[in-house]
Tab-separated table of C-alpha atoms in Angstrom:
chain	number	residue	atom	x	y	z
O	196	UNK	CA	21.579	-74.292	-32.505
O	197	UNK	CA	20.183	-71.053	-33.731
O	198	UNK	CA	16.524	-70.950	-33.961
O	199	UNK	CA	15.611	-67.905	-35.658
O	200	UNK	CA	16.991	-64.024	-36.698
O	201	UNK	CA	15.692	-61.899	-34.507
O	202	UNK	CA	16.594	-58.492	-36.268
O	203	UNK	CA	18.656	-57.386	-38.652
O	204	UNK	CA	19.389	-53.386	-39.428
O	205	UNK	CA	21.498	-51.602	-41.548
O	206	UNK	CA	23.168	-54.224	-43.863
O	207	UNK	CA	21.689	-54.061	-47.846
O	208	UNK	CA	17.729	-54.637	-48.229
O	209	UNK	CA	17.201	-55.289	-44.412
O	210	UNK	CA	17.502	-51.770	-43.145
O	211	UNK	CA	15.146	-52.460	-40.612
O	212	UNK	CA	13.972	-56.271	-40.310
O	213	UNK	CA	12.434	-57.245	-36.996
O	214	UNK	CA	11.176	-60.928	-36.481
O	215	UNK	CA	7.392	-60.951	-37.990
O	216	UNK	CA	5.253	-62.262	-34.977
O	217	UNK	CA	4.448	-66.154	-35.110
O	218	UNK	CA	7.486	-67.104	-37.319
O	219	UNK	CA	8.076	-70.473	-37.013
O	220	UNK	CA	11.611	-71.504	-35.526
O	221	UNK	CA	14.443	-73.104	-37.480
O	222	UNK	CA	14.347	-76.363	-37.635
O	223	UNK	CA	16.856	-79.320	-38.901
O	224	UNK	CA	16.704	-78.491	-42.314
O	225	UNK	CA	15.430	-74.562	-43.586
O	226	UNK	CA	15.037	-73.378	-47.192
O	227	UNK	CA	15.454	-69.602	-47.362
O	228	UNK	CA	14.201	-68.232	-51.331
O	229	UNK	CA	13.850	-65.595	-52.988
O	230	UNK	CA	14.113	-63.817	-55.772
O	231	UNK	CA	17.399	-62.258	-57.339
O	232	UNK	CA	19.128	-59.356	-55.318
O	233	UNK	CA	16.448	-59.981	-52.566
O	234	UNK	CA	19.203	-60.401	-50.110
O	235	UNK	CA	20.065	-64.119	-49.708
O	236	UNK	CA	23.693	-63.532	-50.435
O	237	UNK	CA	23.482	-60.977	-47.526
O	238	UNK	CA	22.063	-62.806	-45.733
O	239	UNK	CA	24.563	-65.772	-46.421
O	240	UNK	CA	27.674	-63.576	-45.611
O	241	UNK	CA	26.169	-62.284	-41.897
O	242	UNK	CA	25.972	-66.638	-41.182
O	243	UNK	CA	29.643	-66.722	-43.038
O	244	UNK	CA	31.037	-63.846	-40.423
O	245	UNK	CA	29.837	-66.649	-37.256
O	246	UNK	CA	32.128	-69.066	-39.244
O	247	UNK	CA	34.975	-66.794	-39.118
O	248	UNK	CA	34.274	-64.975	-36.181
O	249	UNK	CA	35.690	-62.140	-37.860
O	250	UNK	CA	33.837	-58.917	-38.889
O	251	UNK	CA	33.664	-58.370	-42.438
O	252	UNK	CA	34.150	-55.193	-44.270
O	253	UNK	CA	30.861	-55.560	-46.285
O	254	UNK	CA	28.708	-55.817	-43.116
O	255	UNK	CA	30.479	-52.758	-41.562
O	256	UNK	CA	28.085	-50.833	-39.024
O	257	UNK	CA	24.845	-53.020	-39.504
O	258	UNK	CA	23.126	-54.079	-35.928
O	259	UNK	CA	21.746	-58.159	-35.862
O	260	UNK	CA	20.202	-60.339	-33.220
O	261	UNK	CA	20.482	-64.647	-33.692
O	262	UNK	CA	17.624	-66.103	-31.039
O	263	UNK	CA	17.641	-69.705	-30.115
O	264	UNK	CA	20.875	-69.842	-27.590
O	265	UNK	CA	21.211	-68.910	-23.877
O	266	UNK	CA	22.673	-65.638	-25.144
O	267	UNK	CA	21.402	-63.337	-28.166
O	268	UNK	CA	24.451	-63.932	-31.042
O	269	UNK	CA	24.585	-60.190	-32.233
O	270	UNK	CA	27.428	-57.933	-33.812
O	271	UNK	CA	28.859	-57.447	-29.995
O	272	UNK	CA	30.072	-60.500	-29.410
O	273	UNK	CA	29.741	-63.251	-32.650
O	274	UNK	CA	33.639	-63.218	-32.372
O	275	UNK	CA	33.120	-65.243	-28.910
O	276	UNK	CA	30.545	-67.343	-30.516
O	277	UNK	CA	30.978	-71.239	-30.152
O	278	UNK	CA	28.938	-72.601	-32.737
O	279	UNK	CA	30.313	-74.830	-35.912
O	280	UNK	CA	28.508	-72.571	-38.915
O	281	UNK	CA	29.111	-73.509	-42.353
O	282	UNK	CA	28.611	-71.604	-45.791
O	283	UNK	CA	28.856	-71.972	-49.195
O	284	UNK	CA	28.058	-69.288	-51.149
O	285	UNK	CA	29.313	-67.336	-54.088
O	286	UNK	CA	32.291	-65.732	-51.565
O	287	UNK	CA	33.120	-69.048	-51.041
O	288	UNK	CA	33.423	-70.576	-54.594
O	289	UNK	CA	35.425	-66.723	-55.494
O	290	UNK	CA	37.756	-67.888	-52.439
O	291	UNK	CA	38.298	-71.397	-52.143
O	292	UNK	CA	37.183	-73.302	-55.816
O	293	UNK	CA	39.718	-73.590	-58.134
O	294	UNK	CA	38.870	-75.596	-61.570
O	295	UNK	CA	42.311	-75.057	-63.363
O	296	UNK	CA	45.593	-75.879	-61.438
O	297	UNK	CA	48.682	-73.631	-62.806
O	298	UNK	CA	51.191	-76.446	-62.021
O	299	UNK	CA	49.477	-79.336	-61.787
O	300	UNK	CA	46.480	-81.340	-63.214
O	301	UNK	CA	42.950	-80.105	-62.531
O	302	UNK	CA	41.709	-80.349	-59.603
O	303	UNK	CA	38.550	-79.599	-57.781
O	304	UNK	CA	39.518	-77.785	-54.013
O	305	UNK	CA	37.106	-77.627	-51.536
O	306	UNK	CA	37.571	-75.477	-48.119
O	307	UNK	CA	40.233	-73.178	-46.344
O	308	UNK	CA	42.760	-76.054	-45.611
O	309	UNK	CA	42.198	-77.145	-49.205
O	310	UNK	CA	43.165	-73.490	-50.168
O	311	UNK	CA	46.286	-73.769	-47.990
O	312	UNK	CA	47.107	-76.993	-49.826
O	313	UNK	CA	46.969	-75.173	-53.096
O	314	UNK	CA	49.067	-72.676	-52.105
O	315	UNK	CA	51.524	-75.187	-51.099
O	316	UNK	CA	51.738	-77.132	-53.767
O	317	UNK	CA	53.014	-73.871	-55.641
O	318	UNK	CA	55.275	-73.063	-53.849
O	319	UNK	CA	56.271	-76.430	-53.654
O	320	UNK	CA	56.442	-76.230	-56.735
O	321	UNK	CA	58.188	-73.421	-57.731
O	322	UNK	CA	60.754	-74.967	-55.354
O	323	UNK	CA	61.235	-77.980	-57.096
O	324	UNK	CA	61.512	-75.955	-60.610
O	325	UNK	CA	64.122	-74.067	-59.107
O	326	UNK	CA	66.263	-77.604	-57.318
O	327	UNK	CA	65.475	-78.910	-61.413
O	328	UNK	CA	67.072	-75.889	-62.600
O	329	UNK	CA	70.161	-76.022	-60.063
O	330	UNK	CA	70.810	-79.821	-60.902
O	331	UNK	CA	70.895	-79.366	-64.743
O	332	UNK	CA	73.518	-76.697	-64.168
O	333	UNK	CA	75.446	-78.699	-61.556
O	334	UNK	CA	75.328	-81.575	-63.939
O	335	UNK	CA	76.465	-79.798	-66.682
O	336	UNK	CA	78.925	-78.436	-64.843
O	337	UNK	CA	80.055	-82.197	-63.849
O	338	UNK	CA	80.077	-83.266	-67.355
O	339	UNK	CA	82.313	-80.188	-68.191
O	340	UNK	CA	84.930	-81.213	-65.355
O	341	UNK	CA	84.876	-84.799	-66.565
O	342	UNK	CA	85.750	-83.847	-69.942
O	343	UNK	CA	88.463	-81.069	-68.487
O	344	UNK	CA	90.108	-84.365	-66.644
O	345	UNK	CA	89.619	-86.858	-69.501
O	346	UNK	CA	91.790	-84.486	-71.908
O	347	UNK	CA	94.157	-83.385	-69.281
O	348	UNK	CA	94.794	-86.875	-68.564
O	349	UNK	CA	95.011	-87.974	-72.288
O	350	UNK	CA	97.748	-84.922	-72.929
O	351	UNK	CA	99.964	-85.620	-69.826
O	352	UNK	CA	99.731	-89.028	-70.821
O	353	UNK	CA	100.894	-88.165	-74.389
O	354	UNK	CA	103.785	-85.868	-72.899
O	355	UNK	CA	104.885	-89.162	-70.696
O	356	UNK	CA	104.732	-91.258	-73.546
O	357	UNK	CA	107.053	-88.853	-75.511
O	358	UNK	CA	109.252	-87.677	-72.691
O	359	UNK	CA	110.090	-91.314	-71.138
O	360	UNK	CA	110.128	-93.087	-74.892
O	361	UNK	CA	106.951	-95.590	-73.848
O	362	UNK	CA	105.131	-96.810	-76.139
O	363	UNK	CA	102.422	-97.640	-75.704
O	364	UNK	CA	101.388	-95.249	-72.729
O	365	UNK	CA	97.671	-94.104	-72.837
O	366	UNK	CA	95.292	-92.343	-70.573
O	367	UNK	CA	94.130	-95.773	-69.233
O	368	UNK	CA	98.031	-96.527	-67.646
O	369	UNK	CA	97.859	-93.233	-66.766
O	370	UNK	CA	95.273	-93.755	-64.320
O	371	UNK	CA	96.594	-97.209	-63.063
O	372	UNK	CA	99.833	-95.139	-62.168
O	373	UNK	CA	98.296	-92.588	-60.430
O	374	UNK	CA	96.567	-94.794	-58.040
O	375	UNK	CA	99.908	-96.635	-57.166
O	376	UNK	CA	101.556	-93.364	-56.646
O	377	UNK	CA	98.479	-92.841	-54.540
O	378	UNK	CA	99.148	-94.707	-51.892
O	379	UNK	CA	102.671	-93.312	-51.209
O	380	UNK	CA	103.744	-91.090	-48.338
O	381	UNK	CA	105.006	-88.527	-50.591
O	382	UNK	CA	104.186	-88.222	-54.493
O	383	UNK	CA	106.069	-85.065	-55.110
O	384	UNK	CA	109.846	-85.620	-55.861
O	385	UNK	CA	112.249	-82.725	-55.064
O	386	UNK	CA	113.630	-81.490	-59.145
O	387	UNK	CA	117.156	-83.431	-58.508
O	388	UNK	CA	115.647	-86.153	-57.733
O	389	UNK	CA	112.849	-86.045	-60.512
O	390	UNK	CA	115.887	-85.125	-63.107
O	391	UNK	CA	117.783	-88.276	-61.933
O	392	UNK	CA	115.060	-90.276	-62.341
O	393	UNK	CA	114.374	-89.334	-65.872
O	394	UNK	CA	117.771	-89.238	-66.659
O	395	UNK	CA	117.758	-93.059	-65.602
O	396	UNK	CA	114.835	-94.057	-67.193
O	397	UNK	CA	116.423	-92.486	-70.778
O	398	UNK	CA	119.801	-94.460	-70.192
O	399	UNK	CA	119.820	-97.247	-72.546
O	400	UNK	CA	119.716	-100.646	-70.814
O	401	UNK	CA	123.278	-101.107	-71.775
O	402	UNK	CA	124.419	-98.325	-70.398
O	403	UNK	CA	122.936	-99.178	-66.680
O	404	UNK	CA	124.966	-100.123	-64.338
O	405	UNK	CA	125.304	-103.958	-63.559
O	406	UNK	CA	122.781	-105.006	-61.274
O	407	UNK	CA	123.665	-107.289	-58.531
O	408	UNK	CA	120.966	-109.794	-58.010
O	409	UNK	CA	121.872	-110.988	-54.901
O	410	UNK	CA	124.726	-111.422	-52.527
O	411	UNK	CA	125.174	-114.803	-50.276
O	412	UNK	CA	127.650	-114.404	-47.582
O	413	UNK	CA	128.797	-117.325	-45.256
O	414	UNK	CA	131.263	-115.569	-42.602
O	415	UNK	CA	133.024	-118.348	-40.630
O	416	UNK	CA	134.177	-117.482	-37.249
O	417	UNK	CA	135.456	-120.658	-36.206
O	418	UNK	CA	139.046	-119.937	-37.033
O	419	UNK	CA	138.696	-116.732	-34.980
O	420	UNK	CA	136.949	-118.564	-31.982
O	421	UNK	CA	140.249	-121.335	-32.263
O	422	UNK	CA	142.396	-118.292	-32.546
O	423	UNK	CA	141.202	-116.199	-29.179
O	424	UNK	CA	140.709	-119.669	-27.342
O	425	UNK	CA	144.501	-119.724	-27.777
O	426	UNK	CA	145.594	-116.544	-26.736
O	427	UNK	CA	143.046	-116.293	-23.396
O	428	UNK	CA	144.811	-119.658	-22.130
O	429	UNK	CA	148.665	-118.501	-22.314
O	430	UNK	CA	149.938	-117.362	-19.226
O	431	UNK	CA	151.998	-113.779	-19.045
O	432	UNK	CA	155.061	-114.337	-17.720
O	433	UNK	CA	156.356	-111.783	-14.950
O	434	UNK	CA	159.570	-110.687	-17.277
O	435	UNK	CA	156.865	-110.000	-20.363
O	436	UNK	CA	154.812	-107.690	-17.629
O	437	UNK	CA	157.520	-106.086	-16.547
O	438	UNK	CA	159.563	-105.628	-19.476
O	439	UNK	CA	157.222	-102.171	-20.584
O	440	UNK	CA	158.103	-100.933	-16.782
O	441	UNK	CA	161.935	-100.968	-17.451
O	442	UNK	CA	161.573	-99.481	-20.546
């Protein structure tokens, strides 16, 4: 743990701060006071640069010693330094406290990943505005098609219905018919064929020709089979074989 600051030059109201003799150590728990503008946020930010390990551009070209480890901490090598440093100070409610959400309910963020979080969750959220925005227009775009099928299917059933004399013929038969013709091989008739069709379906019923509802037939071969029995027994005689030779 760090035990004391050894020296500190070059950074605000410490221009040239060595270690008074017979300073006591740090111990567990240290209260550093003062008055206003006599450097504790300074001093807070050169402890906040061994949390990041990263130089900050407010401490630019100052010099500072940490005692207490095997090795001096100074502004040569914090970056490699290994200890788990904490701050909260006024940088760190400016960077990471947020009171008022912009898209959500207020919330009190504490920390870096918190901040990360936040700026998640708008995104997020900007995201999901933008999907909201997308699905009303697909919807409405849904109920438009609907309606464009509803009264297309409502006029060609009308046109049917005045075309092929039915009455009644709605919308509703409409779509009964089109799933039987559905399952057809082929739903498209050639134009002779569709003419001949309507033309058939405008005859008048007595008009039609007769239709035949079925036809029983009840061939008998046994007068054939007595027949050929006959004429496979009868012997040729030699004069009846030879008469076509003479001739």
């Amino acid at each position: 743990m760090l035990k004391s600051i050894e020296k500190i030059k070059g950074l605000g109201v410490y221009q040239s701060y060595v270690k008074p003799a017979g300073t006591q150590d740090f111990g567990l728990k240290n209260l550093i006071y003062g008055w206003n503008y006599s450097g504790k946020t300074t001093l807070s930010r050169l402890f906040a640069q061994l949390e990041s390990r990263s130089p900050n551009p407010d401490l630019t070209g100052c010099e500072f010693t940490f005692g207490g480890l095997e090795e001096p901490i100074t502004e040569k090598n914090f970056s490699r330094c290994g200890l788990s440093v904490r701050v909260f100070n006024s940088d760190f409610i400016s960077a990471n406290l947020h009171f008022n959400g912009q898209s959500f309910n207020p919330i009190l963020l504490l920390g870096k990943d918190s901040e990360e979080a936040l700026r998640s969750i708008d995104h997020l959220s900007a995201r999901i505005k933008t999907a909201e925005h997308i699905q009303r227009r697909l919807n409405e775009r849904i109920d438009e098609l609907k309606t464009r099928v509803a009264n297309a299917k409502t006029d060609t059933a009308k046109t049917i219905r005045q075309r092929l004399k039915i009455d009644p013929y709605t919308a509703s038969h409409l779509g009964q018919d089109l799933l039987a013709v559905s399952k057809l091989q082929s739903q498209l008739l050639e134009e002779n064929e569709l003419a001949a069709a309507i033309e058939l379906a405008l005859t008048p019923d007595s008009e039609k020709p007769s239709t035949v509802e079925k036809i029983l037939s009840s061939p008998s071969i046994v007068k054939l089979h007595s027949e050929a029995v006959t004429v496979l027994a009868a012997t040729p005689s030699v004069a009846s074989m030879l008469a076509p030779t003479q001739n």
